[in-house]
Short mmCIF file of C-alpha atoms and ligand atoms in Angstrom, two decimals:
data_model
loop_
_atom_site.label_atom_id
_atom_site.label_comp_id
_atom_site.label_asym_id
_atom_site.label_seq_id
_atom_site.Cartn_x
_atom_site.Cartn_y
_atom_site.Cartn_z
CA MET R 22 16.80 65.01 108.24
CA ALA R 23 17.65 61.27 108.81
CA GLN R 24 20.34 59.95 106.45
CA GLU R 25 19.64 57.01 104.11
CA VAL R 26 20.82 53.73 105.78
CA LYS R 27 23.01 51.39 103.64
CA ALA R 28 21.95 47.72 103.26
CA PRO R 29 23.02 45.42 106.18
CA LYS R 30 26.43 43.73 105.86
CA ILE R 31 25.29 40.34 107.12
CA SER R 32 22.52 38.18 105.61
CA GLY R 33 21.98 34.60 104.39
CA ALA R 34 23.71 31.40 105.58
CA PRO R 35 26.26 31.59 108.46
CA GLU R 36 29.94 31.54 107.57
CA PHE R 37 31.69 28.81 109.63
CA GLY R 38 35.40 28.81 110.40
CA LYS R 39 37.93 30.15 112.93
CA TRP R 40 38.85 33.80 113.43
CA ILE R 41 41.58 33.17 115.97
CA SER R 42 43.42 30.14 117.38
CA PRO R 43 44.52 29.98 121.06
CA GLU R 44 48.25 30.23 120.29
CA GLU R 45 47.63 33.23 118.02
CA SER R 46 45.92 35.16 120.82
CA VAL R 47 48.77 34.96 123.39
CA GLY R 48 49.78 38.51 124.39
CA GLN R 49 48.08 39.96 121.33
CA ARG R 50 44.43 39.93 122.36
CA LEU R 51 43.80 43.29 120.62
CA LYS R 52 46.36 43.01 117.81
CA GLY R 53 45.57 45.53 115.11
CA LYS R 54 42.43 46.87 116.80
CA LYS R 55 41.80 50.62 116.34
CA ILE R 56 40.18 51.90 119.51
CA LEU R 57 38.55 55.20 120.51
CA LEU R 58 38.62 55.51 124.32
CA THR R 59 37.04 58.54 126.01
CA GLY R 60 38.40 60.11 129.22
CA THR R 61 42.04 58.95 129.34
CA THR R 62 43.60 61.69 131.52
CA LYS R 63 42.69 60.08 134.85
CA GLY R 64 40.85 57.23 136.58
CA VAL R 65 39.77 54.09 134.71
CA GLY R 66 40.44 55.50 131.23
CA HIS R 67 44.03 56.37 132.14
CA VAL R 68 44.77 52.80 133.18
CA ALA R 69 42.73 51.33 130.32
CA GLN R 70 44.59 53.19 127.56
CA GLU R 71 47.88 51.60 128.64
CA LEU R 72 46.38 48.12 129.15
CA LEU R 73 44.72 48.09 125.71
CA CYS R 74 47.90 49.38 124.03
CA ALA R 75 49.90 46.68 125.81
CA HIS R 76 47.66 44.08 124.19
CA GLY R 77 48.37 45.32 120.68
CA ALA R 78 45.73 47.99 120.04
CA PHE R 79 46.17 51.52 118.67
CA VAL R 80 44.25 53.61 121.25
CA CYS R 81 43.17 57.24 120.73
CA GLY R 82 42.12 59.00 123.93
CA SER R 83 40.52 62.27 124.93
CA GLY R 84 40.56 64.79 127.76
CA ARG R 85 39.15 68.15 128.80
CA THR R 86 42.33 69.58 130.31
CA PRO R 87 44.25 71.16 127.40
CA GLY R 88 47.22 69.01 126.37
CA ALA R 89 46.76 66.36 129.07
CA ALA R 90 45.52 63.51 126.84
CA ALA R 91 48.28 64.15 124.28
CA ALA R 92 50.98 64.31 126.98
CA TYR R 93 49.89 60.96 128.38
CA ALA R 94 49.79 59.42 124.91
CA ASP R 95 53.37 60.62 124.39
CA GLU R 96 54.38 58.68 127.54
CA LEU R 97 52.76 55.56 126.09
CA LYS R 98 54.45 56.07 122.70
CA ALA R 99 57.78 56.34 124.52
CA LYS R 100 57.09 52.79 125.78
CA GLY R 101 56.68 51.65 122.18
CA TYR R 102 52.87 51.64 122.14
CA LYS R 103 50.56 53.02 119.42
CA ALA R 104 48.66 55.80 121.20
CA ALA R 105 47.30 59.32 120.69
CA GLY R 106 45.33 61.81 122.76
CA PHE R 107 43.34 64.92 121.88
CA ASP R 108 41.50 67.69 123.70
CA CYS R 109 37.75 67.35 123.25
CA ASP R 110 34.66 68.38 125.18
CA LEU R 111 32.59 65.27 124.48
CA ALA R 112 29.36 67.14 125.36
CA ASP R 113 29.90 69.25 122.20
CA TYR R 114 28.68 67.28 119.15
CA GLU R 115 30.73 69.26 116.60
CA ALA R 116 33.90 68.88 118.69
CA VAL R 117 33.29 65.12 118.90
CA LYS R 118 32.72 64.91 115.13
CA LYS R 119 36.14 66.55 114.61
CA TRP R 120 37.85 64.32 117.23
CA VAL R 121 36.40 61.11 115.75
CA ALA R 122 37.44 62.11 112.21
CA GLN R 123 40.96 62.99 113.45
CA CYS R 124 41.32 59.60 115.17
CA ALA R 125 39.89 57.66 112.21
CA GLU R 126 42.34 59.40 109.88
CA LEU R 127 45.28 58.72 112.23
CA MET R 128 44.44 55.03 112.80
CA GLY R 129 43.08 54.27 109.30
CA GLY R 130 39.61 53.51 110.62
CA ILE R 131 37.83 52.64 113.90
CA ASP R 132 37.05 49.14 115.19
CA VAL R 133 36.07 49.81 118.82
CA VAL R 134 34.51 52.71 120.74
CA ILE R 135 34.73 52.68 124.55
CA ASN R 136 32.49 55.28 126.20
CA ASN R 137 34.34 55.59 129.51
CA ALA R 138 34.24 59.38 130.07
CA SER R 139 31.51 60.75 132.28
CA HIS R 140 30.93 63.44 134.90
CA PRO R 141 27.82 63.35 137.09
CA GLY R 142 25.64 66.11 138.46
CA MET R 143 25.20 65.17 142.10
CA ALA R 144 22.63 66.47 144.64
CA PRO R 145 19.84 65.12 146.83
CA PHE R 146 16.77 64.99 144.57
CA GLU R 147 14.84 67.66 146.47
CA ALA R 148 17.80 70.01 146.02
CA MET R 149 18.61 69.04 142.43
CA ASP R 150 18.09 72.15 140.29
CA VAL R 151 17.61 72.01 136.52
CA GLU R 152 21.19 73.14 135.85
CA THR R 153 22.61 70.21 137.85
CA TRP R 154 20.23 67.78 136.12
CA ASN R 155 21.05 69.10 132.64
CA TYR R 156 24.79 69.09 133.38
CA GLY R 157 24.63 65.43 134.39
CA ILE R 158 22.55 64.37 131.36
CA ARG R 159 24.91 66.26 129.05
CA ASN R 160 28.05 64.75 130.60
CA GLU R 161 26.83 61.20 131.30
CA LEU R 162 24.34 60.44 128.50
CA ASP R 163 24.46 63.00 125.67
CA LEU R 164 28.22 62.51 125.31
CA VAL R 165 27.67 58.79 124.70
CA TYR R 166 25.20 59.62 121.90
CA ASN R 167 27.68 62.15 120.44
CA VAL R 168 30.57 59.68 120.30
CA CYS R 169 28.56 56.65 119.09
CA ASN R 170 26.65 58.64 116.44
CA CYS R 171 29.84 60.19 115.02
CA ALA R 172 31.75 56.88 115.09
CA TRP R 173 28.93 54.71 113.65
CA PRO R 174 29.83 55.12 109.93
CA TYR R 175 33.47 54.14 110.69
CA LEU R 176 32.38 51.13 112.80
CA LYS R 177 30.28 49.86 109.88
CA GLU R 178 33.57 49.48 107.99
CA GLY R 179 35.42 48.20 111.07
CA ASN R 180 37.02 44.80 111.87
CA GLY R 181 35.18 42.98 114.66
CA ALA R 182 33.47 46.31 115.36
CA ASN R 183 31.99 46.96 118.78
CA ILE R 184 30.91 49.60 121.27
CA ILE R 185 31.30 49.51 125.06
CA ILE R 186 29.21 51.86 127.22
CA THR R 187 30.24 52.30 130.85
CA SER R 188 27.22 52.53 133.13
CA SER R 189 27.16 51.92 136.91
CA THR R 190 25.55 49.66 139.50
CA VAL R 191 23.32 52.65 140.18
CA GLY R 192 21.90 52.12 136.69
CA LEU R 193 20.67 48.73 137.92
CA GLN R 194 19.55 49.58 141.46
CA GLY R 195 18.79 52.69 143.50
CA SER R 196 21.21 53.65 146.26
CA ASN R 197 21.37 55.80 149.37
CA SER R 198 23.71 58.24 147.64
CA PRO R 199 22.21 61.52 146.35
CA GLN R 200 22.48 60.70 142.66
CA ALA R 201 19.09 60.75 140.86
CA CYS R 202 20.56 62.22 137.65
CA HIS R 203 23.56 59.84 137.75
CA ALA R 204 21.14 56.89 138.13
CA ALA R 205 18.84 58.09 135.33
CA ALA R 206 21.71 58.73 132.92
CA LYS R 207 23.46 55.42 133.70
CA GLY R 208 20.17 53.52 133.41
CA ALA R 209 19.61 55.09 130.00
CA CYS R 210 23.14 54.00 129.02
CA LEU R 211 22.13 50.36 129.65
CA ALA R 212 19.05 50.72 127.42
CA LEU R 213 21.07 52.50 124.72
CA ALA R 214 23.67 49.70 124.69
CA ARG R 215 21.00 47.05 124.11
CA GLN R 216 19.36 49.11 121.35
CA LEU R 217 22.66 49.80 119.55
CA ALA R 218 23.37 46.06 119.71
CA ALA R 219 20.06 45.43 117.95
CA GLU R 220 20.57 48.08 115.27
CA GLY R 221 24.28 47.32 114.83
CA GLY R 222 24.00 43.54 114.49
CA PRO R 223 23.20 43.48 110.75
CA PHE R 224 26.23 45.76 110.16
CA GLY R 225 28.60 43.60 112.20
CA ILE R 226 28.61 45.99 115.18
CA ARG R 227 28.33 44.56 118.71
CA CYS R 228 27.44 46.69 121.73
CA ASN R 229 27.79 45.86 125.43
CA SER R 230 27.80 47.69 128.76
CA VAL R 231 29.82 47.50 131.97
CA THR R 232 28.40 48.39 135.38
CA PRO R 233 31.18 49.13 137.87
CA GLY R 234 30.64 49.30 141.61
CA LEU R 235 32.71 51.80 143.61
CA VAL R 236 36.09 52.00 141.82
CA TRP R 237 38.95 53.37 143.93
CA THR R 238 40.28 56.08 141.61
CA GLU R 239 42.10 59.28 142.60
CA ALA R 240 38.72 61.01 143.00
CA MET R 241 37.81 58.61 145.82
CA ALA R 242 40.92 59.31 147.89
CA ASN R 243 39.09 61.66 150.30
CA ILE R 244 36.14 59.38 151.11
CA PRO R 245 36.03 58.95 154.92
CA LYS R 246 37.60 55.62 155.97
CA GLU R 247 34.45 54.32 157.74
CA MET R 248 32.40 55.07 154.64
CA ALA R 249 34.99 53.39 152.42
CA SER R 250 34.97 50.21 154.54
CA GLY R 251 31.13 50.28 154.49
CA LEU R 252 31.14 50.35 150.70
CA VAL R 253 33.64 47.49 150.41
CA ALA R 254 31.77 45.47 153.07
CA ALA R 255 28.72 45.53 150.79
CA GLN R 256 30.73 43.58 148.17
CA THR R 257 30.78 39.80 148.45
CA THR R 258 34.43 39.97 147.31
CA GLN R 259 35.20 42.23 150.31
CA ARG R 260 38.00 43.78 148.23
CA ALA R 261 38.16 47.34 146.82
CA ILE R 262 37.62 47.50 143.05
CA ASP R 263 40.70 48.79 141.23
CA PRO R 264 40.53 50.83 137.98
CA ILE R 265 42.29 47.98 136.17
CA ASP R 266 39.40 45.65 137.03
CA ILE R 267 37.17 47.78 134.78
CA ALA R 268 39.92 48.00 132.17
CA TYR R 269 40.14 44.18 132.01
CA ALA R 270 36.40 44.10 131.21
CA TYR R 271 37.04 46.61 128.38
CA LEU R 272 39.88 44.42 127.09
CA PHE R 273 37.73 41.28 126.94
CA LEU R 274 34.62 42.91 125.41
CA ALA R 275 36.67 44.85 122.82
CA SER R 276 38.50 41.70 121.64
CA ASP R 277 37.35 39.00 119.22
CA GLU R 278 37.19 36.68 122.27
CA ALA R 279 33.76 38.33 122.84
CA ARG R 280 32.65 38.07 119.22
CA GLN R 281 29.45 36.27 120.23
CA ILE R 282 28.68 38.64 123.12
CA THR R 283 26.41 41.60 122.40
CA ALA R 284 23.47 43.35 124.09
CA ALA R 285 25.02 42.10 127.35
CA ASN R 286 26.06 43.82 130.58
CA ILE R 287 29.09 42.84 132.64
CA PRO R 288 28.85 43.93 136.31
CA VAL R 289 32.32 44.66 137.75
CA ASP R 290 31.04 45.41 141.24
CA GLY R 291 32.47 42.83 143.61
CA GLY R 292 29.13 41.01 143.54
CA CYS R 293 26.94 43.95 144.73
CA SER R 294 24.27 43.61 142.03
CA GLY R 295 23.93 39.84 142.37
CA ALA R 296 24.28 39.11 146.06
CA THR R 297 24.15 40.89 149.40
CA THR R 298 26.51 40.59 152.36
CA GLY R 299 23.93 42.23 154.62
CA ALA R 300 26.35 45.14 155.16
CA MET R 301 25.00 48.63 154.38
CA GLN R 302 26.52 50.63 151.52
CA GLY R 303 28.00 53.83 152.93
CA GLU R 304 26.46 57.09 151.66
CA ILE R 305 28.67 59.19 149.40
CA ALA R 306 27.88 62.82 150.09
N1 LIG N 7 34.75 55.62 140.09
C1 LIG N 7 33.66 54.93 140.39
O1 LIG N 7 33.41 54.56 141.56
C2 LIG N 7 32.69 54.54 139.32
C3 LIG N 7 32.83 54.98 138.00
N2 LIG N 7 31.90 54.57 137.08
C4 LIG N 7 32.01 55.00 135.70
O2 LIG N 7 33.27 54.57 135.16
C5 LIG N 7 33.72 55.53 134.19
C6 LIG N 7 35.10 56.01 134.58
O3 LIG N 7 34.99 56.54 135.89
P1 LIG N 7 36.25 57.21 136.63
O4 LIG N 7 37.52 56.75 136.00
O5 LIG N 7 36.03 57.03 138.09
O6 LIG N 7 36.00 58.75 136.27
P2 LIG N 7 36.98 60.00 136.41
O7 LIG N 7 36.13 61.14 136.86
O8 LIG N 7 38.19 59.62 137.20
O9 LIG N 7 37.43 60.24 134.90
C7 LIG N 7 36.46 60.53 133.96
C8 LIG N 7 37.16 61.16 132.77
O10 LIG N 7 36.16 61.59 131.85
C9 LIG N 7 36.45 62.92 131.46
N3 LIG N 7 35.22 63.61 131.08
C10 LIG N 7 34.10 63.75 131.80
N4 LIG N 7 33.20 64.51 131.14
C11 LIG N 7 33.79 64.85 129.95
C12 LIG N 7 33.40 65.63 128.84
N5 LIG N 7 32.21 66.23 128.78
N6 LIG N 7 34.29 65.77 127.81
C13 LIG N 7 35.50 65.18 127.86
N7 LIG N 7 35.94 64.42 128.88
C14 LIG N 7 35.08 64.27 129.91
C15 LIG N 7 37.11 63.55 132.67
O11 LIG N 7 37.86 64.68 132.28
C16 LIG N 7 37.99 62.39 133.15
O12 LIG N 7 39.22 62.36 132.47
C17 LIG N 7 32.66 56.65 134.19
O13 LIG N 7 31.74 56.41 133.15
C18 LIG N 7 31.97 56.50 135.54
O14 LIG N 7 30.64 56.98 135.55
C19 LIG N 7 30.81 53.80 137.39
C20 LIG N 7 30.64 53.38 138.68
C21 LIG N 7 31.58 53.69 139.73
C1 LIG N 8 30.87 61.04 143.76
C2 LIG N 8 31.43 60.42 142.48
C3 LIG N 8 31.62 61.49 141.41
C4 LIG N 8 32.77 62.41 141.83
C5 LIG N 8 32.95 63.48 140.75
O1 LIG N 8 33.62 63.17 139.73
O2 LIG N 8 32.36 64.57 140.93
C6 LIG N 8 30.49 59.35 141.88
C7 LIG N 8 31.11 58.73 140.60
C8 LIG N 8 30.67 57.28 140.58
C9 LIG N 8 29.69 57.17 141.75
C10 LIG N 8 29.52 55.79 142.36
C11 LIG N 8 29.11 54.78 141.30
O3 LIG N 8 27.94 55.19 140.58
C12 LIG N 8 28.92 53.40 141.90
C13 LIG N 8 28.15 53.33 143.19
C14 LIG N 8 26.67 53.21 142.92
C15 LIG N 8 26.00 52.82 144.20
O4 LIG N 8 25.02 52.12 144.19
C16 LIG N 8 26.55 53.36 145.45
C17 LIG N 8 27.15 54.65 145.14
C18 LIG N 8 28.34 54.50 144.17
C19 LIG N 8 29.56 54.18 145.02
C20 LIG N 8 28.43 55.85 143.44
C21 LIG N 8 28.74 56.97 144.48
C22 LIG N 8 29.09 58.32 143.82
C23 LIG N 8 30.22 58.14 142.80
C24 LIG N 8 31.50 57.67 143.48
#
């Protein structure tokens, strides 16, 4: 049964005035922000949790390996940052509801939700069985619904509230990698981000997406060298994308610097989605 929706927060004449001044923002771009960040035990999320903490945020992370997210958060706390980490299978709605409530209680609310965690089901389409498809939808799309739906009531009370959904260049364009489910789920993430921006606007909630190209995380270490150079050659920047490049996009979109940016997508793909170098993208088996 759908719950009753409270009246929108914003109506009537615009309020003019400054939220931040340039000197105030130096080194404190996320001062006081309370951030939920999914998937912090490795890859982009691991780098992003430290970067966002370093810019003044309190960041609560999550992981599937028991104890891993908490252990990493302890390392960040030892550096003087405000961080926490909990075990949570984000594909399990009830587990997410508990995780979100735990984090909201710990931080005293939630201002930002960054849907970074994801795990694709990969196979050539003709060989993609229903289990692989359902696994990918559960772990690339359903988990975004779970986290955003559970966090929504807290965001309505948040300060400069916003959601970031991490998609992929494959959500924008097909590729020669065997990833039909990954493409479908990441394309749906783009549509969901625009819709949540529309429904969140009256409640002061922004929503944006990020579409990374190939990011050189630990998981990519065993990609054959000729394939790796093929993938980078397809980027106009001709430089491998580092996990921190995605984390910088999170930092900007989460901050009040992006207060007038919503329903937007930021490609962090070395130029792949906007221009071609003529070089072929290598196929990732
Ligand atoms: N690495 C790449 O080349 C690209 C990555 N992306 C996207 O960027 C985001 C981050 O990617 P990476 O850091 O490379 O991923 P990763 O595989 O290194 O890390 C993903 C994290 O999410 C967690 N996770 C996955 N499913 C989960 C679940 N059901 N419950 C709890 N935790 C779960 C994993 O345990 C892991 O900690 C993902 O959304 C990915 O789809 C998009 C395009 C390219
Ligand atoms: C094989 C990777 C998943 C490994 C795993 O965790 O099981 C895929 C994770 C992200 C994918 C890449 C991403 O979607 C961006 C690129 C999209 C594109 O157009 C070319 C293929 C990608 C490099 C794509 C390849 C598969 C991943 C690395």
